Tab-separated table of C-alpha atoms and ligand atoms in Angstrom:
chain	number	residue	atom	x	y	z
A	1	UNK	CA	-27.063	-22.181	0.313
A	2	UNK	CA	-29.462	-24.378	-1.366
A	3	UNK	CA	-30.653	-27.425	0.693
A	4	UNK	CA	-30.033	-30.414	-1.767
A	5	UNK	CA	-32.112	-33.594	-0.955
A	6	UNK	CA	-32.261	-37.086	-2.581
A	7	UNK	CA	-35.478	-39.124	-2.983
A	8	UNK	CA	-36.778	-42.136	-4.468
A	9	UNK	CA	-40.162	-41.907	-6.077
A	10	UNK	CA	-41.737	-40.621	-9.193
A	11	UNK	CA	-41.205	-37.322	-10.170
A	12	UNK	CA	-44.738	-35.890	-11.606
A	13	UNK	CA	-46.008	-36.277	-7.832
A	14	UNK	CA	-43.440	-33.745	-6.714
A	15	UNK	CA	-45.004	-30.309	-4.903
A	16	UNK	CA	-42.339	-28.200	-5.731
A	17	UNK	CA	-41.888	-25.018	-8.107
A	18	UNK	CA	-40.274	-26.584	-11.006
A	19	UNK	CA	-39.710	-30.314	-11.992
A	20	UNK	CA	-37.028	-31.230	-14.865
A	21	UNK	CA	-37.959	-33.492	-17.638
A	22	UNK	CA	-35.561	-35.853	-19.379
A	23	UNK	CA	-36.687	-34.614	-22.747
A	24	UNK	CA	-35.649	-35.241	-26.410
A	25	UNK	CA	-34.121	-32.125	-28.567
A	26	UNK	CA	-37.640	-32.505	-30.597
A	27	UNK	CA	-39.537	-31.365	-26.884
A	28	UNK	CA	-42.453	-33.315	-28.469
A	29	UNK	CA	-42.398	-36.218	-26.383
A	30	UNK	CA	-40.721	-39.386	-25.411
A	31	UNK	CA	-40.425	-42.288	-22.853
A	32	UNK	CA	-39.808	-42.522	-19.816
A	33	UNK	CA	-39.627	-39.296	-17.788
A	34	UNK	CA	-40.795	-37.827	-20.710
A	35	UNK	CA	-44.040	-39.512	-21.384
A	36	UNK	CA	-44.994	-39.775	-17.420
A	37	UNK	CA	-44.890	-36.074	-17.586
A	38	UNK	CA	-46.770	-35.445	-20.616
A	39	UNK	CA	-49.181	-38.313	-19.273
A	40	UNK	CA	-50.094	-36.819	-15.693
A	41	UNK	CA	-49.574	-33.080	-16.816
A	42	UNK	CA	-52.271	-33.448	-19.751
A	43	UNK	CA	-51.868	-31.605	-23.370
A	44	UNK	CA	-51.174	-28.460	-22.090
A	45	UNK	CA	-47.618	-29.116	-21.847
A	46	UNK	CA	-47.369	-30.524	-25.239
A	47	UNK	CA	-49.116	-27.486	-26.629
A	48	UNK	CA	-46.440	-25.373	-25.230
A	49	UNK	CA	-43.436	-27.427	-26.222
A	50	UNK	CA	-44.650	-26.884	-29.696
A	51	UNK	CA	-43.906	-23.502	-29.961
A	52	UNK	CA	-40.192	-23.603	-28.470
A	53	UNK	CA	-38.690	-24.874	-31.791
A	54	UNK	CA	-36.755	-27.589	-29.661
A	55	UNK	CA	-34.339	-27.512	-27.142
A	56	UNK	CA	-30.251	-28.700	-27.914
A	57	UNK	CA	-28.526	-30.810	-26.201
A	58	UNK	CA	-27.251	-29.498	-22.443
A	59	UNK	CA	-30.046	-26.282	-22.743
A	60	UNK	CA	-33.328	-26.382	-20.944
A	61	UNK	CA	-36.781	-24.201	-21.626
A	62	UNK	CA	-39.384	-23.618	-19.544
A	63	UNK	CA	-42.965	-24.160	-20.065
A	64	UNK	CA	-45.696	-24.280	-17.488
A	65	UNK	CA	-47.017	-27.602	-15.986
A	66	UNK	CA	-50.668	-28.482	-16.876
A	67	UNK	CA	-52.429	-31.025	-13.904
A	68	UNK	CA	-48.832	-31.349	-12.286
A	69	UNK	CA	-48.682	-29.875	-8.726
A	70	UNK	CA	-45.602	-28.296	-9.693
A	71	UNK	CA	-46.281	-24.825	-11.838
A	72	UNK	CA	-42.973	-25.342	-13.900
A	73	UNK	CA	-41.436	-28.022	-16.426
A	74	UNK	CA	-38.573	-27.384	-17.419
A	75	UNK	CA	-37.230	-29.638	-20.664
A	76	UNK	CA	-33.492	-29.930	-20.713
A	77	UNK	CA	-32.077	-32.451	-22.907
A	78	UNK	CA	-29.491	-34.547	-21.864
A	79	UNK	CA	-26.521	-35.881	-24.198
A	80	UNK	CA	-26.770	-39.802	-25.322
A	81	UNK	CA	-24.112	-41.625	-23.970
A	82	UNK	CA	-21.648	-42.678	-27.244
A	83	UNK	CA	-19.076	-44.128	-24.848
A	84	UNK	CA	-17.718	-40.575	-23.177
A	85	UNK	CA	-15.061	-39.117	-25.284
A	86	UNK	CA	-18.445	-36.881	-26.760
A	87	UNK	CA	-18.782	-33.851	-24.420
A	88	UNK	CA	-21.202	-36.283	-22.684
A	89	UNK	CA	-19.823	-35.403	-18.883
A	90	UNK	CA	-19.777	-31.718	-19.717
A	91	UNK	CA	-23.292	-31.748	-21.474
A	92	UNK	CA	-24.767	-33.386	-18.503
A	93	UNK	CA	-23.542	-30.512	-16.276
A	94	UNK	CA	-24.476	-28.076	-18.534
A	95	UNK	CA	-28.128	-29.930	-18.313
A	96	UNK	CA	-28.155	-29.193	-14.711
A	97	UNK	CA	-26.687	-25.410	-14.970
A	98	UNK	CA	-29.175	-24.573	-17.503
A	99	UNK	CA	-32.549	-25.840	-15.532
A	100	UNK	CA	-31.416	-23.932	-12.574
A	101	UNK	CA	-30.933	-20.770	-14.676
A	102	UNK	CA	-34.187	-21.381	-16.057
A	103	UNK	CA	-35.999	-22.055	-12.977
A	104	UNK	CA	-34.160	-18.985	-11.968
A	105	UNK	CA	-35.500	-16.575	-14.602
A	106	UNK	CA	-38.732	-17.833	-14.360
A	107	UNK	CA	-38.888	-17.563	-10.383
A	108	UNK	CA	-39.269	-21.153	-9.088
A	109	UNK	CA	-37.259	-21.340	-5.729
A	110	UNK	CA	-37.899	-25.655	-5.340
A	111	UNK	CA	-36.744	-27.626	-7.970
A	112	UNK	CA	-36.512	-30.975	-8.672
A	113	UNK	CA	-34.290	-33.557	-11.092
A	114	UNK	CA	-34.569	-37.096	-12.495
A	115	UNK	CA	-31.820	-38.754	-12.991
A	116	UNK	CA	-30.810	-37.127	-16.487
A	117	UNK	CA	-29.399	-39.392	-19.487
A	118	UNK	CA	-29.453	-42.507	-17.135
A	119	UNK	CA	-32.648	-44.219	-18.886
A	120	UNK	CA	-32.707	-44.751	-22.534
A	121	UNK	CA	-29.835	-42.152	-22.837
A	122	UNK	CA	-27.481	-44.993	-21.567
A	123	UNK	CA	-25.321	-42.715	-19.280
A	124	UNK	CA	-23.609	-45.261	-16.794
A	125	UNK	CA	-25.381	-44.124	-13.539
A	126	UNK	CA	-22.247	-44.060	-11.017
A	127	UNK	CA	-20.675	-41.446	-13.722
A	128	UNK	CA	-24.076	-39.264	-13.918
A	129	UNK	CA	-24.547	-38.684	-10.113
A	130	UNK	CA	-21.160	-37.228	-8.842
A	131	UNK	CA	-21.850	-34.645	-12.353
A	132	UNK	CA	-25.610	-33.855	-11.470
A	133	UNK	CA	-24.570	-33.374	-7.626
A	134	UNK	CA	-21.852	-31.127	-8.398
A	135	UNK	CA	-23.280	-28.740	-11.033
A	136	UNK	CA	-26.075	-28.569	-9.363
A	137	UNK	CA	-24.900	-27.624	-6.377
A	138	UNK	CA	-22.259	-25.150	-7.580
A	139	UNK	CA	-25.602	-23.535	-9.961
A	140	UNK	CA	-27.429	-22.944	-7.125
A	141	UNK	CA	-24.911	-21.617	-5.299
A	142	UNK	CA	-24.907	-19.106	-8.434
A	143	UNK	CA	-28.538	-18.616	-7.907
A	144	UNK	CA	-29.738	-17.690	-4.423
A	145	UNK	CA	-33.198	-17.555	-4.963
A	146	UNK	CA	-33.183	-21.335	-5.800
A	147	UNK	CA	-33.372	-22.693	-2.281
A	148	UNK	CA	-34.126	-26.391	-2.774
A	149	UNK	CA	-32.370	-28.624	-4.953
A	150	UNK	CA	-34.229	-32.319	-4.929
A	151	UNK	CA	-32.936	-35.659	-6.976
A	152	UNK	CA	-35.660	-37.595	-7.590
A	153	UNK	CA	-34.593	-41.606	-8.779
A	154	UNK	CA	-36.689	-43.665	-9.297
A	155	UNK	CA	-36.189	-46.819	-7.434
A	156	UNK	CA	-34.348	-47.456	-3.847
A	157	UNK	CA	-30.832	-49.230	-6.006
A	158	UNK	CA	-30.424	-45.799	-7.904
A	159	UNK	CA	-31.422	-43.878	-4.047
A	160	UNK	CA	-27.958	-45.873	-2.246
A	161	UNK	CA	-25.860	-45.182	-5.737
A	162	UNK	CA	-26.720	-41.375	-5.204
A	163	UNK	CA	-26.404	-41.159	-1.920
A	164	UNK	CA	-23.003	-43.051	-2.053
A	165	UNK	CA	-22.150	-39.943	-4.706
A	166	UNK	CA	-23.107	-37.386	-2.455
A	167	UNK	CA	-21.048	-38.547	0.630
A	168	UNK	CA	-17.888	-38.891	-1.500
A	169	UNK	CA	-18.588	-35.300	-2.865
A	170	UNK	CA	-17.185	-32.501	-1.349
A	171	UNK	CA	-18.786	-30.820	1.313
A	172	UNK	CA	-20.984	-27.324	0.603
B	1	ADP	P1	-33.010	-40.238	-20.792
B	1	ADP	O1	-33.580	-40.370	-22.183
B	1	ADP	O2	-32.488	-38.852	-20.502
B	1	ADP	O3	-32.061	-41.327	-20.445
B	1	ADP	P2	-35.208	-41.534	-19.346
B	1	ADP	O4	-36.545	-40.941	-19.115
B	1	ADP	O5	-35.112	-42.719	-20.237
B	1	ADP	O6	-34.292	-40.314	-19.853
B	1	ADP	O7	-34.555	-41.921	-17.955
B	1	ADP	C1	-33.940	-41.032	-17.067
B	1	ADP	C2	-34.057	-41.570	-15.648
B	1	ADP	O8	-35.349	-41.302	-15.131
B	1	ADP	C3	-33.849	-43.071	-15.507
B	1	ADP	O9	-32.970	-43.288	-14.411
B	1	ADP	C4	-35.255	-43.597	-15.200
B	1	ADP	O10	-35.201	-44.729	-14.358
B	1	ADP	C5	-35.867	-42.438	-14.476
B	1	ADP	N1	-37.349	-42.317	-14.505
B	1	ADP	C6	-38.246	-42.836	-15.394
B	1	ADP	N2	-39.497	-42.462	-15.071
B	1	ADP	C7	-39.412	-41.675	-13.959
B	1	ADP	C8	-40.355	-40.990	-13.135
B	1	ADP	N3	-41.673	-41.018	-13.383
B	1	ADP	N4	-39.881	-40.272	-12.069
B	1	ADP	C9	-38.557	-40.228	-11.796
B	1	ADP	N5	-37.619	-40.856	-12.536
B	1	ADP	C10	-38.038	-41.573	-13.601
């Protein structure tokens, strides 16, 4: 069973196999997540991107990681929030399947997740985290060789929202 850990902090410092980026079904950059990747991992990344042909909404691709400490990114992109009656909920898990798939196939055992669709995206945050935490979970459970699951949010308000989800969630 995956261990499954919740952190605040920014993501492009994390020392683990594969970190998820919040992209944009283009894969050729965007704000927040997004551009702090592309910004600490160097053009490498970019380069890569640029021969995937994009990524739809709720899949994820792989590409390596540049300067990160991590060796993998891997670019899902998650649904824009239109008010929920879109698929949103089940694109969001399918976000989270899909990276853990990916970091699956390409061998990363650590992996870790931003807070998908919750920036620009607009997904309300109290909805996103009981999704991410579940799928996640039940993905990993799927893929053995994925050992650590890490959320990585990016201040200490969205930290006590996730960790509120994960206490109400059901137990491993
Ligand atoms: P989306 O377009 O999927 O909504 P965003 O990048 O706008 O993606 O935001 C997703 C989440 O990531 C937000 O909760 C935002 O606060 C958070 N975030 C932004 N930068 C970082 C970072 N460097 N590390 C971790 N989380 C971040």
């Amino acid at each position: 069973m995956a261990r499954l850990e919740l952190v605040a902090g920014d993501i492009t410092r994390e020392a683990v196999d594969a970190i998820v980026n919040a992209a944009n079904e283009s894969l050729l950059g965007g704000g927040g997540v997004d551009g702090a990747i592309h910004r600490a991992g160097g053009p490498e990344i970019l380069a890569e991107c640029r021969t995937l042909g994009g990524c739809a909404t709720g899949d994820a691709k792989a590409t390596t990681a540049g300067r990160l400490e991590a060796r993998w990114v891997i670019h899902t992109v998650g649904p824009v929030w239109v008010g929920g009656g879109a698929g949103e909920d089940d694109l969001l898990a399918s976000c989270h399947r899909r990276s853990i798939e990916v970091a699956a196939e390409v061998g990363a055992r650590s992996i870790a997740f931003p807070a998908i669709s919750t920036g620009v995206y607009g997904f309300p945050k109290e909805r996103a985290a009981p999704i991410a935490l579940g799928s996640a979970r039940e993905a990993a459970a799927d893929h053995p060789t994925v050992d650590l699951v890490r959320f990585v949010l990016f201040s200490d308000t969205d930290l006590r929202l996730w960790r509120g989800a994960l206490e109400r969630s059901d137990p491993p």
